[in-house]
Coordinates of C-alpha atoms and ligand atoms in Angstrom, one line a residue:
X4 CA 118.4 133.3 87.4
X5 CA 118.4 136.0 90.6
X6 CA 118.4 134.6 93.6
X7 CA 117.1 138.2 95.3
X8 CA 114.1 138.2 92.5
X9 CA 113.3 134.5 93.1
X10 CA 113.3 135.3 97.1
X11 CA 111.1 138.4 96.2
X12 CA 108.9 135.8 94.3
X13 CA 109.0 136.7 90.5
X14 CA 108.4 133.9 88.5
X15 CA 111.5 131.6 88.0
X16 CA 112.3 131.9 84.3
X17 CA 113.6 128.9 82.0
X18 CA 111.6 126.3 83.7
X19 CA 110.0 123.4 81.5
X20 CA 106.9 122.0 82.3
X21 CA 106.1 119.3 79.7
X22 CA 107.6 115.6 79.5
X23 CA 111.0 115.3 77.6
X24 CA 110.1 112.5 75.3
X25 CA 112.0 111.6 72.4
X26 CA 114.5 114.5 72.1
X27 CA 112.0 117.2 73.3
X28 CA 109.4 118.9 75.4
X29 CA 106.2 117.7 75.1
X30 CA 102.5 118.0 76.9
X31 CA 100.9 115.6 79.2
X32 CA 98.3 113.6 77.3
X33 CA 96.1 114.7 79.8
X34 CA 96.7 117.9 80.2
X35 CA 96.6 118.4 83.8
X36 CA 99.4 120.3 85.8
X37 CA 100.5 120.3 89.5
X38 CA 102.6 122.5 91.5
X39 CA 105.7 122.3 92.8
X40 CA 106.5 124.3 96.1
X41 CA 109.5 126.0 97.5
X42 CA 109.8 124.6 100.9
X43 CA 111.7 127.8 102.4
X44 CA 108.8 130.0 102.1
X45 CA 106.0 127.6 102.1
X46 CA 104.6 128.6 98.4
X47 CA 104.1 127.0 95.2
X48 CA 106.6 128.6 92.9
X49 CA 106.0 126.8 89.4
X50 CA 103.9 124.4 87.6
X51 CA 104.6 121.1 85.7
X52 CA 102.7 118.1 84.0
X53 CA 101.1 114.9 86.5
X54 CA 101.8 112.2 83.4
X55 CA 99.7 109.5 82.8
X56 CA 100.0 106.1 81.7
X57 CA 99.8 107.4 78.1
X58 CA 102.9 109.3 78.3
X59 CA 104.4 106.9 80.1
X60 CA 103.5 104.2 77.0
X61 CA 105.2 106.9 74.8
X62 CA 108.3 107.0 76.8
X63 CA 109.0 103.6 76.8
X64 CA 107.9 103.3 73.2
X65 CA 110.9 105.7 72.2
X66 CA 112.8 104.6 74.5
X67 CA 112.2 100.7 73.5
X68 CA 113.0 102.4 69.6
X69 CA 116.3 104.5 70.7
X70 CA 117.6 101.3 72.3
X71 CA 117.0 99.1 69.1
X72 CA 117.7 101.4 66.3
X73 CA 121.0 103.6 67.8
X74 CA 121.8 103.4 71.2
X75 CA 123.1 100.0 71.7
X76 CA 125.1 99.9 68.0
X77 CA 126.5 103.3 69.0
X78 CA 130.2 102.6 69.7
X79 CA 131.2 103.1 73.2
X80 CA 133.6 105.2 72.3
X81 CA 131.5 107.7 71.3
X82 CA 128.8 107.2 73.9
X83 CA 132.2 108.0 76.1
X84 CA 132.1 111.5 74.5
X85 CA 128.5 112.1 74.9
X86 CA 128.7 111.2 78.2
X87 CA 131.9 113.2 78.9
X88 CA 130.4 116.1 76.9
X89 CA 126.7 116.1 79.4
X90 CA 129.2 116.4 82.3
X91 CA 130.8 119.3 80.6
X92 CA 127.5 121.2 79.9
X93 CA 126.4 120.0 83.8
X94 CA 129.5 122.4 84.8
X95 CA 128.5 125.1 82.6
X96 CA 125.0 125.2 83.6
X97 CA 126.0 124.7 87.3
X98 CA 124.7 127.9 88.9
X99 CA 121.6 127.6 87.0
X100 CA 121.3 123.6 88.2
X101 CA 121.8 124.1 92.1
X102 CA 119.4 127.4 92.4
X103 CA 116.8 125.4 90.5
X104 CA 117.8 122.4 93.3
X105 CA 117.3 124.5 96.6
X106 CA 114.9 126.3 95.4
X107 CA 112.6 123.0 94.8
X108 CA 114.2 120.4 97.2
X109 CA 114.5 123.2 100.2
X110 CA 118.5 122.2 100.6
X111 CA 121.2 124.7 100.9
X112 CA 122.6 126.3 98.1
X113 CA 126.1 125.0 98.6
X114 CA 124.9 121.6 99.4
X115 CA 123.1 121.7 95.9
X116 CA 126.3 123.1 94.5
X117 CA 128.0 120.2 95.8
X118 CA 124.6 117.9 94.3
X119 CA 125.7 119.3 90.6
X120 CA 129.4 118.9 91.1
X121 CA 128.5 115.0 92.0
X122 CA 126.3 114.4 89.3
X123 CA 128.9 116.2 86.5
X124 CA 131.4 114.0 87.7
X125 CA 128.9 110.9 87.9
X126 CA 128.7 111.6 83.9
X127 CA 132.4 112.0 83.8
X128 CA 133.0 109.1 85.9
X129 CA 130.7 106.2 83.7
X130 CA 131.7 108.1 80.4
X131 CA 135.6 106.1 81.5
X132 CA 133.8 103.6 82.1
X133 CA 132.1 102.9 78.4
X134 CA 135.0 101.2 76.9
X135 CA 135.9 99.2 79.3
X136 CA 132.7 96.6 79.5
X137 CA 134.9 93.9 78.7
X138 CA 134.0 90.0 79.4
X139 CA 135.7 87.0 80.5
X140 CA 137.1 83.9 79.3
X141 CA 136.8 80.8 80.6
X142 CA 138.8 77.4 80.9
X143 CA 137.5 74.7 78.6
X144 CA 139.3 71.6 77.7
X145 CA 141.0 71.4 74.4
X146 CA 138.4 72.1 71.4
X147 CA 136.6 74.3 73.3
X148 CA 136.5 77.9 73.6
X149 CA 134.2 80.1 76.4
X150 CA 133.7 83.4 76.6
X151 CA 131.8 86.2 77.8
X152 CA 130.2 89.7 76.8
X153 CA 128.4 92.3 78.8
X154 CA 125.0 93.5 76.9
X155 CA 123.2 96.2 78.3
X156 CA 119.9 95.3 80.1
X157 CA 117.5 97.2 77.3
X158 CA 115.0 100.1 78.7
X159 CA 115.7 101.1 82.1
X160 CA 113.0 103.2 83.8
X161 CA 114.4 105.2 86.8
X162 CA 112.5 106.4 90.3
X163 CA 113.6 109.6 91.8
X164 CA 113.1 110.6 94.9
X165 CA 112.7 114.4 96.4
X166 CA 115.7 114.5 98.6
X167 CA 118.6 114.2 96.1
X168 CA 117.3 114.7 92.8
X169 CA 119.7 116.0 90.5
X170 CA 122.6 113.4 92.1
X171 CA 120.0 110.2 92.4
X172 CA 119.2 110.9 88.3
X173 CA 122.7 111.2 87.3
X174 CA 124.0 108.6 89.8
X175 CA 121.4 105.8 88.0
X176 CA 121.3 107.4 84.6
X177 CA 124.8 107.4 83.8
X178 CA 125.6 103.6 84.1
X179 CA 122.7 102.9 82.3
X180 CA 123.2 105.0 79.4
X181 CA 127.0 104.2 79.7
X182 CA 126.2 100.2 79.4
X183 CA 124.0 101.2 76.0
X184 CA 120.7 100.8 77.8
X185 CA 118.0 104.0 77.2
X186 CA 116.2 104.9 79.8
X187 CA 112.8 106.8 81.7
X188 CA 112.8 108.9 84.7
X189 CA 110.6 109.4 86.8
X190 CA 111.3 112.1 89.3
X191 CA 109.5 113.1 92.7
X192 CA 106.2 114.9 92.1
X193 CA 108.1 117.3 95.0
X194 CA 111.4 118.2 92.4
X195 CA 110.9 117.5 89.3
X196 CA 112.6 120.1 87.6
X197 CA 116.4 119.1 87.5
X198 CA 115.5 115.7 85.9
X199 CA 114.1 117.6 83.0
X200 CA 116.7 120.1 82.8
X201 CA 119.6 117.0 83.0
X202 CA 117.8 115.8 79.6
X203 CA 117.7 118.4 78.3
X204 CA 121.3 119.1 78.3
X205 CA 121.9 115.6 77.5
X206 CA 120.3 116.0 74.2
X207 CA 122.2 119.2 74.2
X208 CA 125.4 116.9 74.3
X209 CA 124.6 114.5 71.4
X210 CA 122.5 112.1 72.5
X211 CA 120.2 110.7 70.2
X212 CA 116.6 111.5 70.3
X213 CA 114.5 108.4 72.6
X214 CA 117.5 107.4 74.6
X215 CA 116.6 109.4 77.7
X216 CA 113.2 110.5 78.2
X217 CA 111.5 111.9 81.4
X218 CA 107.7 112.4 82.7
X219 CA 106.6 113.7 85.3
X220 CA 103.8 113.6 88.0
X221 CA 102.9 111.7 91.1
X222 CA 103.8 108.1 92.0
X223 CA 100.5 106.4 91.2
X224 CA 99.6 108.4 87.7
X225 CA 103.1 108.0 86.5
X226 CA 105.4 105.9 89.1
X227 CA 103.0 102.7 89.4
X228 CA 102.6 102.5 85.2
X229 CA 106.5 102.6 84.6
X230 CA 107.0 100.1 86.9
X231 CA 104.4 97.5 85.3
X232 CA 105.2 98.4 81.7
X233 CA 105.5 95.0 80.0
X234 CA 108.5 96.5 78.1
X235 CA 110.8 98.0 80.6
X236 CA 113.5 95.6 81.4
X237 CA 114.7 96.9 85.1
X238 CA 113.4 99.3 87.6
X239 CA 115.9 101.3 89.8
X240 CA 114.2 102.9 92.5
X241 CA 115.2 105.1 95.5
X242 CA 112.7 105.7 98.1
X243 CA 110.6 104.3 101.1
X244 CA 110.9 100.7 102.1
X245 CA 106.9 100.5 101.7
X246 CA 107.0 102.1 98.1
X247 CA 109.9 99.8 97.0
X248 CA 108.1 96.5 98.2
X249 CA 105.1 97.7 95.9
X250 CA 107.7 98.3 93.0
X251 CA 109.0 94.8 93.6
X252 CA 105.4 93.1 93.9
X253 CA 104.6 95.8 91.1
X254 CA 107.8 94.2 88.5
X255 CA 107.1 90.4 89.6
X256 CA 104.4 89.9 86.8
X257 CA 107.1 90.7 84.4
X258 CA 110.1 89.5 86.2
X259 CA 111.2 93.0 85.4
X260 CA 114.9 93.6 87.2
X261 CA 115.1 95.7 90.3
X262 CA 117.5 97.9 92.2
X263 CA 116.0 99.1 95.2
X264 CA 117.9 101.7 97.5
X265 CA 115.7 101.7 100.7
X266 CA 115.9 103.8 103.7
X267 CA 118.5 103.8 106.4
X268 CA 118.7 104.3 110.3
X269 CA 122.8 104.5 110.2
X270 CA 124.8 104.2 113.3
X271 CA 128.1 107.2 113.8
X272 CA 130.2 104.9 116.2
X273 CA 132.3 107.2 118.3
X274 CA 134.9 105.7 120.4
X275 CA 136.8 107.0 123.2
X276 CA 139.9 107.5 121.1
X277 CA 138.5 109.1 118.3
X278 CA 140.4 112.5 116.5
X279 CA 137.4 114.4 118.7
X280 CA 136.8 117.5 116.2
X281 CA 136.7 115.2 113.4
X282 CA 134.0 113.3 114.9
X283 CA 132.2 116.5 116.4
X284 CA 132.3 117.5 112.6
X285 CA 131.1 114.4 110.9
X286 CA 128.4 113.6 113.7
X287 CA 126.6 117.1 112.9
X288 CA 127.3 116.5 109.0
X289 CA 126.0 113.0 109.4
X290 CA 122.4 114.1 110.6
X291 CA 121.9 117.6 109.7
X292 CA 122.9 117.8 106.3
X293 CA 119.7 118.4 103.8
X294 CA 117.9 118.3 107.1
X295 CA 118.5 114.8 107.5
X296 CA 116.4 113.8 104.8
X297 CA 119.0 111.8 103.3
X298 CA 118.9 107.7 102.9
X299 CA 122.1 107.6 104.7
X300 CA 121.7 110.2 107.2
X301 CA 124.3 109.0 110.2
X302 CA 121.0 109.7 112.4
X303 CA 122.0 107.3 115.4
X304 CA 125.1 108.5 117.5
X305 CA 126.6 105.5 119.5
X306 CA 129.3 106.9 121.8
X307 CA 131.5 105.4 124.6
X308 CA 130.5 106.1 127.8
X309 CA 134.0 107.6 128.9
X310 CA 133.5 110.5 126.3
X311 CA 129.6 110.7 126.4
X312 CA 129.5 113.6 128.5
X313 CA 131.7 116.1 127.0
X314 CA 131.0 115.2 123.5
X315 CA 127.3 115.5 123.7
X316 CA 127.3 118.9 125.4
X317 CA 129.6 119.7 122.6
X318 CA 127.3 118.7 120.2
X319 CA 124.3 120.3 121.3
X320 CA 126.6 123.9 121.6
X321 CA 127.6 123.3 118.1
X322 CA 123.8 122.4 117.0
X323 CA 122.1 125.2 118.2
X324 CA 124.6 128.0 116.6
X325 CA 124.2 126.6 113.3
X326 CA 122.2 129.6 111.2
X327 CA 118.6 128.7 109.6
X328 CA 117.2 130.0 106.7
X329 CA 115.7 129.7 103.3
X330 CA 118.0 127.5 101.2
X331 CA 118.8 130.0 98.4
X332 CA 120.6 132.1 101.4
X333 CA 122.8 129.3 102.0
X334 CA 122.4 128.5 105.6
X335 CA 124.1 125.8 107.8
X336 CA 120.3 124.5 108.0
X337 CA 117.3 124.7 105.4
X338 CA 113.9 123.2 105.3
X339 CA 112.5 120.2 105.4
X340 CA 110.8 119.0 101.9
X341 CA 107.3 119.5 102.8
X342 CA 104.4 119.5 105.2
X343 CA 103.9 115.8 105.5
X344 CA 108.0 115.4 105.9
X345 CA 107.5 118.0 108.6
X346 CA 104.4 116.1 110.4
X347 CA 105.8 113.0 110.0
X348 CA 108.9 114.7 112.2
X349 CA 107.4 116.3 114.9
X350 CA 104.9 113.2 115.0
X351 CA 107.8 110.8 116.3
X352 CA 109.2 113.5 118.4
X353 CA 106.1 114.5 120.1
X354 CA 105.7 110.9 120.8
X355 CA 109.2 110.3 121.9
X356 CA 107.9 113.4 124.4
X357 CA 104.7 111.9 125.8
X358 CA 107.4 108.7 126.6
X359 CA 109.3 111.1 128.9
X360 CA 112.3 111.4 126.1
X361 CA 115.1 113.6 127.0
X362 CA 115.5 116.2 124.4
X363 CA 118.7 118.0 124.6
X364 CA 118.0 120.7 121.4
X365 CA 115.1 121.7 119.2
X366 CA 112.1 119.3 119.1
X367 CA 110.1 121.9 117.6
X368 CA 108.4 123.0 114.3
X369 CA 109.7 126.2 112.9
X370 CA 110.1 128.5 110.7
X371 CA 112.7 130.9 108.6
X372 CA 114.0 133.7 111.1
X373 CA 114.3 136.3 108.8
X374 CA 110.8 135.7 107.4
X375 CA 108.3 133.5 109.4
X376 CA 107.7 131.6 106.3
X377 CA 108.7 127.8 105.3
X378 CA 108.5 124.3 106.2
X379 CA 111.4 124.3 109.0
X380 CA 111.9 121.5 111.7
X381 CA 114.8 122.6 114.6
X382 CA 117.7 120.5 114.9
X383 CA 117.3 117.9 117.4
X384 CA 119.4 115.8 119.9
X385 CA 117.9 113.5 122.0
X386 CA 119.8 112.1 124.9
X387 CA 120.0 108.5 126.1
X388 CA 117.8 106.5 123.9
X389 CA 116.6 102.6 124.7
X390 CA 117.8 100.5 122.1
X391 CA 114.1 99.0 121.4
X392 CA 112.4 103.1 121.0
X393 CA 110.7 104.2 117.9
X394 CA 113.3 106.7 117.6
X395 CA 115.9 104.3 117.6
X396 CA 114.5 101.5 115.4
X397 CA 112.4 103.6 112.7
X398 CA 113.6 106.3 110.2
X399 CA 112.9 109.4 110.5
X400 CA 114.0 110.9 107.9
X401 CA 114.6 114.5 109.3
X402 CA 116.7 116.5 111.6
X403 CA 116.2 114.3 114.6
X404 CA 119.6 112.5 116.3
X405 CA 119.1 109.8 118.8
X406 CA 122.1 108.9 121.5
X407 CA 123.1 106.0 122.6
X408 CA 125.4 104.8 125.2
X409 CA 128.0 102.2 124.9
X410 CA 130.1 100.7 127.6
X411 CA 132.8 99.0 125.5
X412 CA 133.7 98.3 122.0
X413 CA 131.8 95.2 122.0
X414 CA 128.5 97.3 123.6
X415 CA 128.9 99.8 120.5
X416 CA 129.2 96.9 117.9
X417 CA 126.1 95.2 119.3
X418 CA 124.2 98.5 119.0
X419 CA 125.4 99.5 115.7
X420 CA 123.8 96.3 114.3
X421 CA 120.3 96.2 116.5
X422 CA 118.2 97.7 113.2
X423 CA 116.0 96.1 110.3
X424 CA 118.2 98.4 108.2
X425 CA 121.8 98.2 106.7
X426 CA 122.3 101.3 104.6
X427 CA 125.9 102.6 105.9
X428 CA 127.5 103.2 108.5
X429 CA 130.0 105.6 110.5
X430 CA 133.3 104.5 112.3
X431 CA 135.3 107.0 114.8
X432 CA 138.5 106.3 116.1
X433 CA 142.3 106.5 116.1
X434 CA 142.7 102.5 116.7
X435 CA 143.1 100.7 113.3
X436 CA 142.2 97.3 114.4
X437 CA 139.3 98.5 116.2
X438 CA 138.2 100.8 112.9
X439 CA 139.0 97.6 110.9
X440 CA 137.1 94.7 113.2
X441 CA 134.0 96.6 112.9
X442 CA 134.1 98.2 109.6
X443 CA 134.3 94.1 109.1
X444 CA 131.2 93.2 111.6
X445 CA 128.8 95.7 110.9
X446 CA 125.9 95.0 108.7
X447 CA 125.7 97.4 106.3
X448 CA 127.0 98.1 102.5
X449 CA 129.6 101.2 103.0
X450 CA 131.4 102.0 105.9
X451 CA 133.0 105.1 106.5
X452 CA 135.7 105.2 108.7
X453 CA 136.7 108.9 110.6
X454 CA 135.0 110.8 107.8
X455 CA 131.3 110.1 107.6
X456 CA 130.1 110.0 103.9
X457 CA 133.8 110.0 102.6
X458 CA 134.7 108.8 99.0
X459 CA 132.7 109.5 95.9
X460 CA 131.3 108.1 92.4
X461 CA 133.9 105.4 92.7
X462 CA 132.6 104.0 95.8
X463 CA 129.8 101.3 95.1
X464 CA 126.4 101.9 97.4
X465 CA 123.4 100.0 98.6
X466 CA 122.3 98.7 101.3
X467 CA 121.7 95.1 103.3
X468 CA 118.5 94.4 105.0
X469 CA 115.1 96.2 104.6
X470 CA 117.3 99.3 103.1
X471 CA 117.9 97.1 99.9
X472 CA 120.4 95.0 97.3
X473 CA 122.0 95.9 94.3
X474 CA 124.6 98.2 93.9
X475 CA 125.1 101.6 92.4
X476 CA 128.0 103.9 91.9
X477 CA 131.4 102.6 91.5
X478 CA 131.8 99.9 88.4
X479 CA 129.3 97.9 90.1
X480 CA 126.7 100.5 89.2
X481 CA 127.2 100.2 85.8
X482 CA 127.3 96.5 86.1
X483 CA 124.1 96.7 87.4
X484 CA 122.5 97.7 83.9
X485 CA 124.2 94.7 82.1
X486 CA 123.4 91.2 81.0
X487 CA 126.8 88.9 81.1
X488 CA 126.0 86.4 78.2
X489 CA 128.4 83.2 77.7
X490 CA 129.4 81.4 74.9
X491 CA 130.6 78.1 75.1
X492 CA 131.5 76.5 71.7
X493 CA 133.1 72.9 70.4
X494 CA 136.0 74.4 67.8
X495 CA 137.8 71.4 66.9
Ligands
NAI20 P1 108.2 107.3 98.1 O1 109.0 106.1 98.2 O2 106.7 107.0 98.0 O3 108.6 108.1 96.8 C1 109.8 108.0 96.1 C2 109.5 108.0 94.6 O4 108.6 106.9 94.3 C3 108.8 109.2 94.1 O5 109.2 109.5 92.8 C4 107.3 108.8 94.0 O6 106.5 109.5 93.1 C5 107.5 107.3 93.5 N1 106.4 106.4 93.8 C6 105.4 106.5 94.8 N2 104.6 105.5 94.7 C7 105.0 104.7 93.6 C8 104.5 103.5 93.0 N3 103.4 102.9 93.5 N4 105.1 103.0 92.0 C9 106.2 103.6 91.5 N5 106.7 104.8 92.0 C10 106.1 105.3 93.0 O7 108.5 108.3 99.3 P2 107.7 109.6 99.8 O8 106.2 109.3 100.0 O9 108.0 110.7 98.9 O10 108.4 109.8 101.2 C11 107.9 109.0 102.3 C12 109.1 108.5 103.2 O11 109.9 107.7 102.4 C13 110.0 109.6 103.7 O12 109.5 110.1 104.9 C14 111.3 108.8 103.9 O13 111.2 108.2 105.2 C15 111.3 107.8 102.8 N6 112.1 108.2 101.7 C16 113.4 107.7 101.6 C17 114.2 108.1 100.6 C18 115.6 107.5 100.4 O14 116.4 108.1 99.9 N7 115.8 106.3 100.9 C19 113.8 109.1 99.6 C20 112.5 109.6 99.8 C21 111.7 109.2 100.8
MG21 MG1 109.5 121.5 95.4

């Protein structure tokens, strides 16, 4: 793949467009396509299947076979291999992977670089993790014997969303297929190409034909079936708070499992004695990576008053030299994912306006410098925010940084907290029992403390509140696809 031919717009070669359904590439049932749009230039660029219930009563068929017949009396040994083989072929195919990434999610090339390299190691990581399912035993009294094993759940279908789709597959798929369960995906209608490729090179790497099986197309067509499928045994889903109460509604009637990672609106606490280019650095990470379309985006900067001044100035300097452009030129800044993303955007903005909002930087729709094309929002700070605005309180999910003013510790603390959310959250400073106290009183699942989205696959995430429950990543993730059975039996 050529990134000058693609940016010239010749046809992307190598892309599938069918379902992957047991082993391989299939049609829709009903034959209809859709299109999916490169954000960076505003233009459809390729074409794929909108599923239907059919296909989705195919997937889970195979999938519901795979699990029964091989995949959960394949010994985790060797499902270690296959795994540690997929992240293998991952590496091999990376350059191919992230174009194929910012080209459909609008994200910067090395961002997406960095989106393959997670999800590689995310097989790597649950492929160690295979063998080591191992149960408990418990304390009976004499003539008794207890014990435990972990089973894996059964079929697991798997909800995408547009932002991170390459590293929200691999992140869900790889415990699941690591604890012996098989599994449907479901990517965003917006990206769903680097789902397909993933099983494809997961075949590639030896696993049997039924145990992972994608279809694509829109939320309703293909999204709502899956979810009510009488024989899918847990949902996993990543999206909006609305979409995942639906999902949850959706698996009641079957008391299907769910794992729902929500939204966010995540505080970056900066105190007065922080390391201050560490937390200049991980501020403008926090919100303007993938255009702050990202779950845990640190979009709400909390800063003590005695460094306010200096830091926000710094911060707006820093924002507005950072280069736009189409993501396949690798710019400090891409996209946003689409025009609705983009609407939604400068909707709570332009509101924030007509409330006499102070904006610092951007706060406008734009476009790619170099060609006046694409689906681009401007970086935004805005200064001074009430605790109890819109841009506060709701997610954005885009490029937009509220700031907030603390007087004290205890100020910052009681701001960081005032949010229906709990996703993560961001500490800054050089004091360990300050770093420590609220990394303990915050409400939220991960903390990160002087590097904002530190740690990796090892590091279990979800959220508290509206943004979720249930875990993922770490060796609670793969947890999460397992049923602990216990045997208790009378031996004497
Ligand atoms: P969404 O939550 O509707 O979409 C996420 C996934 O769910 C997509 O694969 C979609 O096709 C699927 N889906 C939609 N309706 C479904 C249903 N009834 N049953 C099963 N699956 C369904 O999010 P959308 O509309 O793409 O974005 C809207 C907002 O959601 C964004 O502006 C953002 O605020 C938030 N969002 C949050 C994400 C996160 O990482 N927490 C990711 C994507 C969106
Ligand atoms: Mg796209």
């Amino acid at each position: 793949m050529n990134i000058e031919d693609i940016l010239a717009g010749k046809p992307v070669e190598g892309l599938p467009t069918g379902h992957f359904v047991n082993g391989r590439l299939i049609p829709s049932n009903g034959g209809e396509m859709m299109e999916s749009f490169d954000p960076g230039r505003g233009v459809a660029f390729a074409e794929f299947s909108n599923g239907t219930a059919s296909d989705v009563d195919e997937a889970v068929e195979s999938a519901r076979a795979a699990f029964q017949t091989t995949w959960r009396k394949t010994p985790a040994a060797e499902r270690a291999q296959i795994l540690n083989k997929a992240a293998q072929l991952i590496r091999a195919n990376a350059e191919q992977l992230a174009i194929v990434e910012s080209l459909d999610c609008g994200k910067p090339l090395n961002e997406a670089q960095g989106d393959v390299r997670g999800a590689a190691r995310a097989f790597e990581y649950y492929a160690g993790a295979c063998d080591k399912l191992q149960g408990d035993t418990f304390p009976l009294p004499d003539g008794y014997l207890g014990y435990s094993t972990y089973e894996p759940v059964g079929v697991t279908a798997h909800i995408i969303p547009w932002n991170f789709p390459i590293s929200t597959t691999a992140r869900s798929l790889a415990p699941a297929l690591a604890a012996g369960c098989t599994v449907v995906a479901k990517p965003a209608e917006q990206t769903p190409f680097t789902a397909l490729l993933l099983a494809q090179l997961l075949s590639e790497a030896g696993l049997p034909q039924g145990v992972c099986n994608v279809i694509t197309g829109t939320g309703a067509n293909v999204g709502a079936p899956l979810v009510a499928h009488p024989d899918v045994d847990q949902v996993t889903f990543t999206g909006s708070v609305v979409t995942g109460q639906n999902v949850m509604r959706s698996a009641a009637d079957n008391v299907t499992r769910v794992v729902l990672e929500l939204g966010g609106k995540s505080p970056v606490v900066v105190l007065k004695d922080c390391n201050y280019e560490r937390a200049l650095d991980g501020v403008l990470g926090a919100i303007f990576e993938n255009a702050g379309q990202v779950c845990s985006a640190g979009s709400r900067l909390v800063i003590e008053r005695a460094i306010h001044d200096r830091f926000v100035e710094d911060l707006c300097s820093r924002t507005k030299a950072m280069s736009i452009g189409h993501g396949l030129r690798d710019p400090q800044f891409g996209p946003v994912n689409s025009p609705l993303q983009l609407e939604k955007i400068s909707g709570f903005v332009d509101r924030a306006r007509e409330r006499g909002a102070d904006i610092l930087t951007g706060g406008a729709v734009t476009t790619d410098p170099e060609t006046g094309q694409g689906w681009f929002y401007e970086p935004t700070i805005v200064g001074d925010c009430a605790r109890d605005d819109e841009l506060v309180q709701e997610e954005i999910f885009g490029p937009v940084l509220t700031v907030q003013i603390a007087d004290d510790v205890e100020h910052a603390l009681s701001l960081a907290n005032d949010s229906k959310y709990g996703l993560v959250a961001g500490i800054y400073t050089q004091d360990v029992s300050n770093a420590l106290s609220m990394a303990r009183d915050i409400d939220a699942g991960q903390i990160f403390i002087n590097e904002y989205f530190a740690g990796g696959i090892e590091v279990p995430f979800g959220g508290n509140k509206l943004s979720g429950f249930g875990r993922e990543k770490g060796l609670e993730g793969v947890k999460s696809y397992c049923k602990i059975k216990s045997v208790a039996a009378r031996i004497d």
